[in-house]
Short mmCIF file of C-alpha atoms and ligand atoms in Angstrom, two decimals:
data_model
loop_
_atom_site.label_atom_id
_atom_site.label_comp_id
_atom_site.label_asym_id
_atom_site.label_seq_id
_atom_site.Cartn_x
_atom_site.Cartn_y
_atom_site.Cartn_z
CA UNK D 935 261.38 6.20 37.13
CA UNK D 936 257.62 6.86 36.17
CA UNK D 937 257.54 10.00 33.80
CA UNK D 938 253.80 11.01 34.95
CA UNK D 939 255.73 10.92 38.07
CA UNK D 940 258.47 12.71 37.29
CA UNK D 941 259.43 16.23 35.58
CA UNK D 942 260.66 16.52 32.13
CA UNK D 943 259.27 19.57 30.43
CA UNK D 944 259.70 19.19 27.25
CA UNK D 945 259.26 22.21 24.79
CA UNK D 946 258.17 21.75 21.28
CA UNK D 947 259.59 24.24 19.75
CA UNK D 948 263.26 25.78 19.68
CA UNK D 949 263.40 28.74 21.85
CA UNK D 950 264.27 31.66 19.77
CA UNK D 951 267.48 32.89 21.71
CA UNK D 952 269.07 29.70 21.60
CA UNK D 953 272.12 29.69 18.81
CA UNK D 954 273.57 26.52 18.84
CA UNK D 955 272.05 22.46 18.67
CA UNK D 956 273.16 21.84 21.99
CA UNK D 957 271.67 25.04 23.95
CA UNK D 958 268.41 24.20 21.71
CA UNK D 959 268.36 20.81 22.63
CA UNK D 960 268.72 21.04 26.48
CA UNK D 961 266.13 23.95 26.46
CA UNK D 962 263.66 21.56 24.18
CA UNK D 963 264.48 18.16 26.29
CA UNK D 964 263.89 19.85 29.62
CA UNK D 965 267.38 19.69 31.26
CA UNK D 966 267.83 22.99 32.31
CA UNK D 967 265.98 26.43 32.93
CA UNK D 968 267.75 29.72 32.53
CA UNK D 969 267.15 31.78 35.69
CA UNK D 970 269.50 35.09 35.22
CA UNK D 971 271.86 35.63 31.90
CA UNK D 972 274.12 33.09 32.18
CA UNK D 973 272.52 31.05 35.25
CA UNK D 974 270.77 27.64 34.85
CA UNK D 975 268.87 25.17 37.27
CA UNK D 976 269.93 21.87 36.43
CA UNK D 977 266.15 19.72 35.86
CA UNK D 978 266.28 16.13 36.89
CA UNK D 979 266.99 14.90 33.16
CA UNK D 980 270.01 17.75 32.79
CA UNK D 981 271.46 16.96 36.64
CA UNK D 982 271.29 13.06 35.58
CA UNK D 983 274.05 13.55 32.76
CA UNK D 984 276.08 16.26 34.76
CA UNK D 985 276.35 13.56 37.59
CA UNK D 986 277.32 11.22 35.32
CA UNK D 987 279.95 13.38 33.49
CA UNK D 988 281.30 14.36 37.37
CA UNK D 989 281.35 10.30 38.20
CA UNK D 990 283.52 9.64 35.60
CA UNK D 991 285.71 12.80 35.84
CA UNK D 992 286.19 11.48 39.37
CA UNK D 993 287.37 7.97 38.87
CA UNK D 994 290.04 9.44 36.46
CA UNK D 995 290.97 12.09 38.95
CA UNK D 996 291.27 9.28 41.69
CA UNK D 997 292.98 6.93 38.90
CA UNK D 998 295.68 9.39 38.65
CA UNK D 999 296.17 9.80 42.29
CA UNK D 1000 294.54 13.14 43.25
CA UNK D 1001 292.44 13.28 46.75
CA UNK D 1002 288.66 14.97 46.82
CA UNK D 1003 288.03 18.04 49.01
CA UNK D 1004 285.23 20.29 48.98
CA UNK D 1005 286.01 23.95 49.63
CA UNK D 1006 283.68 26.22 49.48
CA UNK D 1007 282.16 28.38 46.89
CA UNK D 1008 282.50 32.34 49.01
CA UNK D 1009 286.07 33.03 50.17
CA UNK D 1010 287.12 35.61 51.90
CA UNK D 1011 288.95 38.83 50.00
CA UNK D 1012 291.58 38.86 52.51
CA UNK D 1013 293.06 35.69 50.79
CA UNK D 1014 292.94 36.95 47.61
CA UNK D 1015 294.91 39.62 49.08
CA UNK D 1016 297.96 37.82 50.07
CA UNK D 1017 298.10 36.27 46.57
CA UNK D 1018 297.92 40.08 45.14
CA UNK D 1019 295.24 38.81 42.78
CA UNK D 1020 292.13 40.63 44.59
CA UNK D 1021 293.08 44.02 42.80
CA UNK D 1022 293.98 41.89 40.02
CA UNK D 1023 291.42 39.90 38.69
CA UNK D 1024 288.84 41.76 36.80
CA UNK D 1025 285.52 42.35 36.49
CA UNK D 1026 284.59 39.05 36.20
CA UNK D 1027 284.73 38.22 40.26
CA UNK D 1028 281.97 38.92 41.54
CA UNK D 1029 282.42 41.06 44.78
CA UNK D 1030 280.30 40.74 47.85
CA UNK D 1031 279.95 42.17 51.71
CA UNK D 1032 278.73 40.49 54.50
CA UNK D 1033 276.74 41.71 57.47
CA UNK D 1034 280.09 43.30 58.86
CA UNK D 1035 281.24 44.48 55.84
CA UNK D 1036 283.84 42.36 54.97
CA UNK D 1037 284.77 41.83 51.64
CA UNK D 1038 283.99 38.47 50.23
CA UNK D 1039 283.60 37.34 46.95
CA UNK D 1040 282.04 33.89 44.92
CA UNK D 1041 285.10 31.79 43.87
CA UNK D 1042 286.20 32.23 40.02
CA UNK D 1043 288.68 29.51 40.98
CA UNK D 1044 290.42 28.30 44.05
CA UNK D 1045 294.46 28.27 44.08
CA UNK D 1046 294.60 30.97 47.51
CA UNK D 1047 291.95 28.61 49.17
CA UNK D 1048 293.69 25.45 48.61
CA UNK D 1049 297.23 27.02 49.17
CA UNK D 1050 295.55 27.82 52.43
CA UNK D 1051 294.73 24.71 53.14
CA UNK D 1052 298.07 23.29 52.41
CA UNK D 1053 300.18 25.47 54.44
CA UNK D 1054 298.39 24.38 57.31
CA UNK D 1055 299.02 21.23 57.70
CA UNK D 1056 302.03 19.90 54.97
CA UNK D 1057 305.39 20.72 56.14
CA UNK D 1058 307.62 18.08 54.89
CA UNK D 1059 309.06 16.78 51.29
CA UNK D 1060 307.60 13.48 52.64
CA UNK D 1061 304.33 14.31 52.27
CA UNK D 1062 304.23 14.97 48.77
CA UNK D 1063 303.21 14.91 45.75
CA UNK D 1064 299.82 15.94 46.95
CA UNK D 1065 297.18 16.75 44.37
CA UNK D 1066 293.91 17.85 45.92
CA UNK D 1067 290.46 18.49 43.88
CA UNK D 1068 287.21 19.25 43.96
CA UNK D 1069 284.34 20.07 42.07
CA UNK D 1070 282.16 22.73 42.90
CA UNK D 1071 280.18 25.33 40.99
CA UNK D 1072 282.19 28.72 40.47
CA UNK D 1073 281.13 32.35 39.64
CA UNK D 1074 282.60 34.29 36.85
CA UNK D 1075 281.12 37.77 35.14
CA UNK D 1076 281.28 37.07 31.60
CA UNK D 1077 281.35 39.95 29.56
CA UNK D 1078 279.07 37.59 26.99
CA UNK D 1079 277.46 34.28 28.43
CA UNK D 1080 276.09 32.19 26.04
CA UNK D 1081 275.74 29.35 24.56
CA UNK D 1082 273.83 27.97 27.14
CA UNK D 1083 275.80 25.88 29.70
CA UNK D 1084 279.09 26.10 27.23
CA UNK D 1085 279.47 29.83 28.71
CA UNK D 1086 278.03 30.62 31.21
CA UNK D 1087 278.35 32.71 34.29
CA UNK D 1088 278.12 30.34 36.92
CA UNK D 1089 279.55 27.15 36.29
CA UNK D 1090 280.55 23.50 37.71
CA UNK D 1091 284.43 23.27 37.68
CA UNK D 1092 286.55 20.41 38.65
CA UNK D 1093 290.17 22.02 39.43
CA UNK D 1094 292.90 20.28 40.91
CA UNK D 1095 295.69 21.65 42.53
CA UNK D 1096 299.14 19.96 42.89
CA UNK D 1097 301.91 20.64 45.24
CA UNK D 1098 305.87 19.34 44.49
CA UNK D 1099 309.64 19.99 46.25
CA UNK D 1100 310.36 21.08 43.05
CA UNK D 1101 309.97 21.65 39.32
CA UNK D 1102 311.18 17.95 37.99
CA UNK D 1103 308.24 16.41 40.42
CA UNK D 1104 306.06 19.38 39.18
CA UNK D 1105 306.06 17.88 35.68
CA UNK D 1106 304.83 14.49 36.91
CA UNK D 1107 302.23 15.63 38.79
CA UNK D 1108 301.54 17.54 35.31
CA UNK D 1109 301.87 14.41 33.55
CA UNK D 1110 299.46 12.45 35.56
CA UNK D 1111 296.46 14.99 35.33
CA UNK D 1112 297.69 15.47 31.41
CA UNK D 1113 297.45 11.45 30.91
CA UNK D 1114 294.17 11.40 33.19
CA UNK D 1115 292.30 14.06 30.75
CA UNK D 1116 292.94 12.41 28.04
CA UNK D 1117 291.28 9.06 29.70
CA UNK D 1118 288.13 11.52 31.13
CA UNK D 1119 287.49 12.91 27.56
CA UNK D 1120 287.86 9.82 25.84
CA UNK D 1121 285.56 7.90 28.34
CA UNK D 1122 283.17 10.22 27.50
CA UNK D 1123 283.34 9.43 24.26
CA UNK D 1124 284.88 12.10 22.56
CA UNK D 1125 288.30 12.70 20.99
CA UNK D 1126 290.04 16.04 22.91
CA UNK D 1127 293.30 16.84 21.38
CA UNK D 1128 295.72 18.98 23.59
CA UNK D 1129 296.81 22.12 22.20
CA UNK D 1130 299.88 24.40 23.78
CA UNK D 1131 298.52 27.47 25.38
CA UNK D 1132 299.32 31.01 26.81
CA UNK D 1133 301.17 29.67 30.17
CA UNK D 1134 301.37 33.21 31.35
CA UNK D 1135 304.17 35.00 33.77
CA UNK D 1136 306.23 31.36 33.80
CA UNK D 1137 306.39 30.83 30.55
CA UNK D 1138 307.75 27.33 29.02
CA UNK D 1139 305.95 24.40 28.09
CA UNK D 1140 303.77 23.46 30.48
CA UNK D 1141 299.81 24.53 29.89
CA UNK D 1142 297.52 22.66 27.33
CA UNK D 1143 294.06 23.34 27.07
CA UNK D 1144 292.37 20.54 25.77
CA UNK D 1145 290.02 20.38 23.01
CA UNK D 1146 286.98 18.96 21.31
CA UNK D 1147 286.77 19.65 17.93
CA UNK D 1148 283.20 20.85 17.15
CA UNK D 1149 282.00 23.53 14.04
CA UNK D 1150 280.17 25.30 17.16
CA UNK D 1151 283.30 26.03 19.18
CA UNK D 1152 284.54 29.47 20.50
CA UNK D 1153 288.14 28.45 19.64
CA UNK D 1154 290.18 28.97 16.43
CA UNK D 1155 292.40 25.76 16.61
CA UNK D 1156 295.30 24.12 13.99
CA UNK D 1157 296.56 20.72 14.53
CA UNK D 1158 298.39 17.95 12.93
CA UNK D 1159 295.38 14.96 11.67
CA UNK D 1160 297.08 11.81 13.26
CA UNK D 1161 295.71 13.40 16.66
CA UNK D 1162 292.48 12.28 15.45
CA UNK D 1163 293.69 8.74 15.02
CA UNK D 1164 296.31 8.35 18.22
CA UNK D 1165 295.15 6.07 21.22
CA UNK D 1166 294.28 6.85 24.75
CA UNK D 1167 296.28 5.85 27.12
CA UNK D 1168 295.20 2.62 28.84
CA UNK D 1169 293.11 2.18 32.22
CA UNK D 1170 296.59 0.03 33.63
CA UNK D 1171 299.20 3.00 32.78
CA UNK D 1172 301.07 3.30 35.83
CA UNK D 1173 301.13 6.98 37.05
CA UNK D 1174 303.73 6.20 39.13
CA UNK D 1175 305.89 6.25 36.42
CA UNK D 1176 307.65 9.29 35.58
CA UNK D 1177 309.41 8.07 32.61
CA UNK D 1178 306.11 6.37 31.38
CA UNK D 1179 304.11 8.82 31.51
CA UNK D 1180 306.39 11.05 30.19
CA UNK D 1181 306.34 9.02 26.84
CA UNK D 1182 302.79 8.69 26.67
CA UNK D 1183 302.73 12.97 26.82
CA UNK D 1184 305.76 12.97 24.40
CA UNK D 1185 303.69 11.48 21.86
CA UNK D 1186 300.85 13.76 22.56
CA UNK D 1187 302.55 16.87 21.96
CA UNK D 1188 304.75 15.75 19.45
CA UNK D 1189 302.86 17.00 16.73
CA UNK D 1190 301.68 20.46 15.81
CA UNK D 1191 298.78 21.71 17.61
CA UNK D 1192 297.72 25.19 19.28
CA UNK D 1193 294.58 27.85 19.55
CA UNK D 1194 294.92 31.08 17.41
CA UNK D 1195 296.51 32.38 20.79
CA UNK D 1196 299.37 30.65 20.32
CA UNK D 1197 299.14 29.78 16.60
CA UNK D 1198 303.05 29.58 14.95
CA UNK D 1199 301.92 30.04 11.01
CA UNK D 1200 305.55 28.90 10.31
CA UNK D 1201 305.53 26.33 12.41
CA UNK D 1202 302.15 25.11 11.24
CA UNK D 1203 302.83 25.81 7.00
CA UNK D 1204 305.63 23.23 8.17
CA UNK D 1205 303.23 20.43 8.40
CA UNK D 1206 302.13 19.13 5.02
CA UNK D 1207 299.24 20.12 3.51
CA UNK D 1208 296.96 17.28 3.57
CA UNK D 1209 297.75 16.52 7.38
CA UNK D 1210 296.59 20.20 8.29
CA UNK D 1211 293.66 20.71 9.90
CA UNK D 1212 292.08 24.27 11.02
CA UNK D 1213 289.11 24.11 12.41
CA UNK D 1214 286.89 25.17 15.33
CA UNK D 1215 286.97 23.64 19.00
CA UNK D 1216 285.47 23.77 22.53
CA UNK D 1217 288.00 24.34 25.50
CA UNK D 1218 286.83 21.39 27.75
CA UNK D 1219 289.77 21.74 29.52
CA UNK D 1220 293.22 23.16 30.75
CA UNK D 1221 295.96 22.51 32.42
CA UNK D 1222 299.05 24.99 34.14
CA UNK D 1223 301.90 24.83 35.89
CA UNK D 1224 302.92 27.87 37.38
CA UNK D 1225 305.80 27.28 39.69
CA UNK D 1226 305.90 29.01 43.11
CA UNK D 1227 303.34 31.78 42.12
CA UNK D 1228 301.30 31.35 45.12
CA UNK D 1229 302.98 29.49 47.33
CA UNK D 1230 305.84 32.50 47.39
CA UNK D 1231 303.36 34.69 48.40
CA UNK D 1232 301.57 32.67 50.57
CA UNK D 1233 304.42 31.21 52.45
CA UNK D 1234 303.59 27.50 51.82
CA UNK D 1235 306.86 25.73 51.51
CA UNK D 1236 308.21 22.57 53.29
CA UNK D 1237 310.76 21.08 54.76
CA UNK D 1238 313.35 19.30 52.25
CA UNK D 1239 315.26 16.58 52.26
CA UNK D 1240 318.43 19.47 52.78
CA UNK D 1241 316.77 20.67 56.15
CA UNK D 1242 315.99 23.81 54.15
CA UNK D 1243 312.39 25.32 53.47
CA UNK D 1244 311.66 25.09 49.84
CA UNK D 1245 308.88 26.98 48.29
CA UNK D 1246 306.19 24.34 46.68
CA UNK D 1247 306.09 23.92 42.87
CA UNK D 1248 302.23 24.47 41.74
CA UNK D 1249 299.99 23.47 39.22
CA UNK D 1250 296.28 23.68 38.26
CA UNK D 1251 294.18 21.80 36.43
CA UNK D 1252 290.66 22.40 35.53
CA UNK D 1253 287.69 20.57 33.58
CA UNK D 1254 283.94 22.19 33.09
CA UNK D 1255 281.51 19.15 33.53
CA UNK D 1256 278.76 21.80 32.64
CA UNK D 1257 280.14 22.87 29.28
CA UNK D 1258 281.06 19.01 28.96
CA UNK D 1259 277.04 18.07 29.23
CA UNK D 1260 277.00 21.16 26.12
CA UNK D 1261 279.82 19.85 23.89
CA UNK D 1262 278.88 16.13 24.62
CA UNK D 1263 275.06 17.19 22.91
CA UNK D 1264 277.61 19.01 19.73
CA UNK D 1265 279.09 15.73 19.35
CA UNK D 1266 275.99 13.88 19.14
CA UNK D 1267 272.84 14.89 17.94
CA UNK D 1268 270.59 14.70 14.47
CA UNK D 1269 267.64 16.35 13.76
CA UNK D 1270 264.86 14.03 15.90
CA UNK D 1271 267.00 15.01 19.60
CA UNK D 1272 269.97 14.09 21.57
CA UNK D 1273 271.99 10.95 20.99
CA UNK D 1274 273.67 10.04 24.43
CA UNK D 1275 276.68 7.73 24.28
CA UNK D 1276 276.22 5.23 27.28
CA UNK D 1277 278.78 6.32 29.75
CA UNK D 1278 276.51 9.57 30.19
CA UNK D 1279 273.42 8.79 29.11
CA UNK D 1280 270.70 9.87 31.60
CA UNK D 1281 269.01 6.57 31.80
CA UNK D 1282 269.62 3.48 29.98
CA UNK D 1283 266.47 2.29 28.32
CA UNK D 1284 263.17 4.55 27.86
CA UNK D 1285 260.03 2.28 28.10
CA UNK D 1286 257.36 3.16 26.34
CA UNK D 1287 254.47 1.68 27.00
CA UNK D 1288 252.60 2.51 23.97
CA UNK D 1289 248.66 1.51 25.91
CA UNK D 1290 248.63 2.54 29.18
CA UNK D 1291 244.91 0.89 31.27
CA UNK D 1292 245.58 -2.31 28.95
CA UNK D 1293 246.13 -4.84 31.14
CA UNK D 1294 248.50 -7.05 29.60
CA UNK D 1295 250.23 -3.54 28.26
CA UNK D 1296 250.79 -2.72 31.77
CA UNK D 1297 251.93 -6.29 33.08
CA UNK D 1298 254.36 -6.85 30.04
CA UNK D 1299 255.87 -3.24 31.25
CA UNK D 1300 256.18 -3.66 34.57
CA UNK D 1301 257.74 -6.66 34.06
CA UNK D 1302 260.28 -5.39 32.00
CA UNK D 1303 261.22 -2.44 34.35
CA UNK D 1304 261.58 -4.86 37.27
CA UNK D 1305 263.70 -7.04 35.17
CA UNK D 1306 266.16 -3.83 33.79
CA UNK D 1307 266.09 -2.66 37.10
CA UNK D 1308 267.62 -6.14 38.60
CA UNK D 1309 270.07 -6.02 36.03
CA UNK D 1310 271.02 -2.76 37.46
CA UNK D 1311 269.75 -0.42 34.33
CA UNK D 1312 268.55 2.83 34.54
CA UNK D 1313 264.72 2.93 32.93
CA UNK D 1314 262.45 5.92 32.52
CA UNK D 1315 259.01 4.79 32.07
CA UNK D 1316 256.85 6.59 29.70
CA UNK D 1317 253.14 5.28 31.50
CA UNK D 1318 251.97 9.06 30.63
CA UNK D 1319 248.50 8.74 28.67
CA UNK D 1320 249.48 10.05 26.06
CA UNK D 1321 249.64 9.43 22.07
CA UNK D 1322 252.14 6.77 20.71
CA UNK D 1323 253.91 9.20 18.67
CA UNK D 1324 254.34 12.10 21.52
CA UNK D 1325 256.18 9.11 23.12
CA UNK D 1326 258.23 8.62 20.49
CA UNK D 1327 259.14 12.22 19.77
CA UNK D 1328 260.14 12.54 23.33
CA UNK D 1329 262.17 9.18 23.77
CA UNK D 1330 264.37 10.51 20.17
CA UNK D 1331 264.42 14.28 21.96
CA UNK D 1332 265.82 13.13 25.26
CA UNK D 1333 267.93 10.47 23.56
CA UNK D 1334 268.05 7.67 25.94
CA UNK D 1335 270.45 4.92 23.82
CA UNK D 1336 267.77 1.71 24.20
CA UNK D 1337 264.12 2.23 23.45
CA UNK D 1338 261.99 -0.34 24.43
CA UNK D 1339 258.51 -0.10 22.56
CA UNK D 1340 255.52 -1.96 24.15
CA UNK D 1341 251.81 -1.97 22.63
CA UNK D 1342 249.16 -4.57 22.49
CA UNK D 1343 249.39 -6.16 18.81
CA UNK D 1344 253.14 -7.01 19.27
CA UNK D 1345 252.56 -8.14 22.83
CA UNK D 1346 249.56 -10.24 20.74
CA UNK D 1347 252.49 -12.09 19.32
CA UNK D 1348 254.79 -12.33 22.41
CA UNK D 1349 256.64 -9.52 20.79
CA UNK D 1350 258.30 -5.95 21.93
CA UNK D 1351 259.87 -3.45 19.66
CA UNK D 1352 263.39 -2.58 20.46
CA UNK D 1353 264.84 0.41 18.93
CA UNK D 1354 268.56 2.17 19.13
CA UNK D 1355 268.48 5.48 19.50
CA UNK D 1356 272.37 5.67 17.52
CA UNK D 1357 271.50 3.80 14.55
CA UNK D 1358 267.79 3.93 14.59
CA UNK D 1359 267.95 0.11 14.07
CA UNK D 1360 264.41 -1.56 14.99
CA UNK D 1361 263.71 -5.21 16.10
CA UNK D 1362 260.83 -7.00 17.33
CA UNK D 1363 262.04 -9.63 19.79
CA UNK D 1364 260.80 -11.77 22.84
CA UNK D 1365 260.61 -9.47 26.24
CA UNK D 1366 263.36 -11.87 27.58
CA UNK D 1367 265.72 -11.73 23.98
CA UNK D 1368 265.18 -7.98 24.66
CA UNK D 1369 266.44 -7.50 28.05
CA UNK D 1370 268.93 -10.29 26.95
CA UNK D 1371 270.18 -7.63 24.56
CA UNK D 1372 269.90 -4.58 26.89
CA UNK D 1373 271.76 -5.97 29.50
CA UNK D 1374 273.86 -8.54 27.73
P1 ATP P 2478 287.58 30.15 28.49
O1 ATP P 2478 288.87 30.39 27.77
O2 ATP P 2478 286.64 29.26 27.76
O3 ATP P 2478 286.95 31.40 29.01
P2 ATP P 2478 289.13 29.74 30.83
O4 ATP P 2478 290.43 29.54 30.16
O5 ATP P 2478 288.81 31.01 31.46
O6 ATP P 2478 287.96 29.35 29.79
P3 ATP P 2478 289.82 27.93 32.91
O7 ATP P 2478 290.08 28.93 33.96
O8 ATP P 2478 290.94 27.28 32.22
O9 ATP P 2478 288.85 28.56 31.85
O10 ATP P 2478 288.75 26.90 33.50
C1 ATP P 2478 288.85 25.50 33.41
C2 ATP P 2478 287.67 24.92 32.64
O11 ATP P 2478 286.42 25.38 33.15
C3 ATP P 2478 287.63 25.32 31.17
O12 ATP P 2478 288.49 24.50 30.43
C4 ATP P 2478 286.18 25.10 30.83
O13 ATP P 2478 285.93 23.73 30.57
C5 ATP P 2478 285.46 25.47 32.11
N1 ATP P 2478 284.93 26.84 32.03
C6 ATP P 2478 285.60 27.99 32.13
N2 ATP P 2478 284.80 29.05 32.01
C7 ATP P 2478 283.55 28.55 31.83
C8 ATP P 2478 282.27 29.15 31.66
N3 ATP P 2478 282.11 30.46 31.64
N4 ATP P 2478 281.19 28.34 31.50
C9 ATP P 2478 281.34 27.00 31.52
N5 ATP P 2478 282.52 26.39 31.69
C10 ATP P 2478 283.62 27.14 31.84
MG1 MG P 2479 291.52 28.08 30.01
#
């Protein structure tokens, strides 16, 4: 990608209303534009990263054994009605009538729509466990957006939804999407620790939200240290194990760990004092199981093994790839910009050519994209006319983790400048040695 081709409109300065690094630095590096309180257009550089976030939340959703839908963002209130929950939920759906006047509404979340969906066409214990997901933006009325993307009012949401005879098969499918967050959040590169939380009207022990420990977060959190050291589960862990995975979430809640919501001060002054820690955290996501809550209501049961109709065993399970591209930028950042970790970065190397109309400049570059670009690496080229050090400002603000650095005295020498964004380590090397390392 050519930047004077492309649009990345980067702001110099921090805009005054934005309170945290990572609202700042998606403002300043051009990745979104507020449009109402608490609505954003994603820019190319911003969408970039949220795809990339969504790819990976979608191989671990897949991984685990869930199925992609798309449903779509206005329902209609009359399903909301069966459920009971259209006089229930608050002021933070937001309400709408069509041309006739029926009452619709944009999606806070989607358990009537996919309950829906199931009763229409699952009727036998044979058919399940069926988890079904999709990701799709959803509307909420926050009292208090902010934050940027972290809270905002309309969001992207993956949520999941899985269906079971009955409660023991319930707690695998919980298992599964419990084992596959921890793999997301880890693939992203940062360390989420689940934490019991509120599971509402059911009770018992089955809702986590899961957390990212950040000084920035909304949430007042208490865990147990080793979380910080424990291991995610491997790529091979067989979901199909219910005893497996079972251990692996075992382990993972072994230990003390919950949000001021659920905070047990006895329970916690139990752990010793040098293994505490209390700190802040973003909720990046949360898992429920909530029984037959909907599907009572709703009349979506199936056929058992008995001959009898049982009532399906529910869960839900969502993850906020927006407020993911937010925390991602609180867990890596310094002063100069962002600091992308690879799996999300939005391109791979940021060429800079550092004399664009020199002729060699210009040959040595566009061999070097070609070359990236066969290897199958992203590459934003800076060929703007513009000052050396404007390049450099904006390759540190936007992060990109290579930085490949081309201007006529090196290239005198047969030389490019290669630069990592992480470590800020420099070296001048040979244009092949450099895509050599890039690629290698
Ligand atoms: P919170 O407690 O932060 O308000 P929630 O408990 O209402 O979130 P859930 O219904 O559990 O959220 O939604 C699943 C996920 O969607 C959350 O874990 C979070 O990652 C994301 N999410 C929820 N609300 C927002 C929001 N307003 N802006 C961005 N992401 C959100
Ligand atoms: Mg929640």
């Amino acid at each position: 990608m050519r930047l004077s081709r492309y649009l990345l409109p980067i702001l110099r300065e921090a805009p005054r209303e934005a309170e945290i690094a990572s609202h700042r630095l998606m403002l300043r590096a051009g990745m979104i534009r507020q449009q109402a309180a608490g609505s954003y257009s994603w820019l190319p550089l911003g969408l970039r990263v949220l795809r990339k976030i969504e790819a990976v939340i979608r191989e671990e959703q897949n991984r685990a054994g869930a199925v992609e839908i798309l449903m779509p963002t206005i329902q209609s209130a009359d399903l909301w009605r069966e459920s009971g929950r259209y006089d229930a939920y608050g002021k933070e759906m937001l309400r709408i009538k069509d041309r006739h006047e029926r009452d619709m509404l944009y999606g806070p979340t989607n358990e009537e729509m996919v309950t829906d969906i199931f009763r229409a066409y699952v009727k036998s214990y044979r058919d399940l466990p069926l988890n079904l997901y999709h990701i799709q933006w959803k509307f909420r009325d926050e009292v208090r957006p902010r934050f940027g993307v972290m809270r905002s009012r309309e969001f992207l949401m993956k949520d999941a939804y899985s269906f079971d005879i009955d409660k023991e098969a319930a707690r695998h499918s919980y298992n599964r999407m419990f084992v596959a967050y921890l793999r997301t959040f880890a693939r992203l590169g940062l360390k989420s620790i689940p934490m019991r939380a509120e599971s509402g009207p059911i009770g018992g022990d089955m809702s986590h939200e899961f957390i990212v420990l950040a000084p920035t977060g909304e949430s007042e959190v208490f865990c147990h240290r080793d979380y910080l050291g424990f291991d995610t589960p491997a790529a091979d862990t067989d979901f199909d194990s219910a005893d497996g995975l079972q251990a692996i979430v075992d382990r993972w809640t072994s230990l003390y760990a919950a949000t001021s919501e659920m905070h047990d001060e006895a329970a916690y002054g139990a752990v010793a004092e040098a293994e505490r820690v209390s700190a802040r955290g973003i909720e990046v996501g949360h898992i429920f199981y909530f029984g037959t809550k909907y599907s009572a209501p709703m009349g979506a049961s199936v056929t058992g093994p008995d001959g009898k109709e049982h009532e399906v065993h529910m869960g839900s399970y969502g993850i906020g790839p927006s407020r993911l591209a937010a925390a991602l930028i609180e867990a890596n950042h310094d002063e100069a910009g962002i600091v992308w970790p690879d799996a999300v970065a939005p391109f791979d190397v940021a060429l800079l050519n550092l004399r664009v109309g020199d002729a060699a400049t210009d040959a040595a570059c566009a061999d070097l994209e070609a070359g990236l670009r066969a290897a199958g690496r992203d590459v934003l080229y800076d060929d703007r006319d513009e000052r050396p050090g404007a390049k450099f400002a904006t390759a540190d603000l936007i992060g990109v983790p290579w930085q490949l650095i081309v201007g006529p005295k090196s290239l005198a020498d047969g030389k490019v400048e290669l630069k990592r964004r992480a470590t800020g380590e420099r070296v001048l090397v040979t244009p092949a040695d450099a895509l050599h390392r890039i690629t290698g």
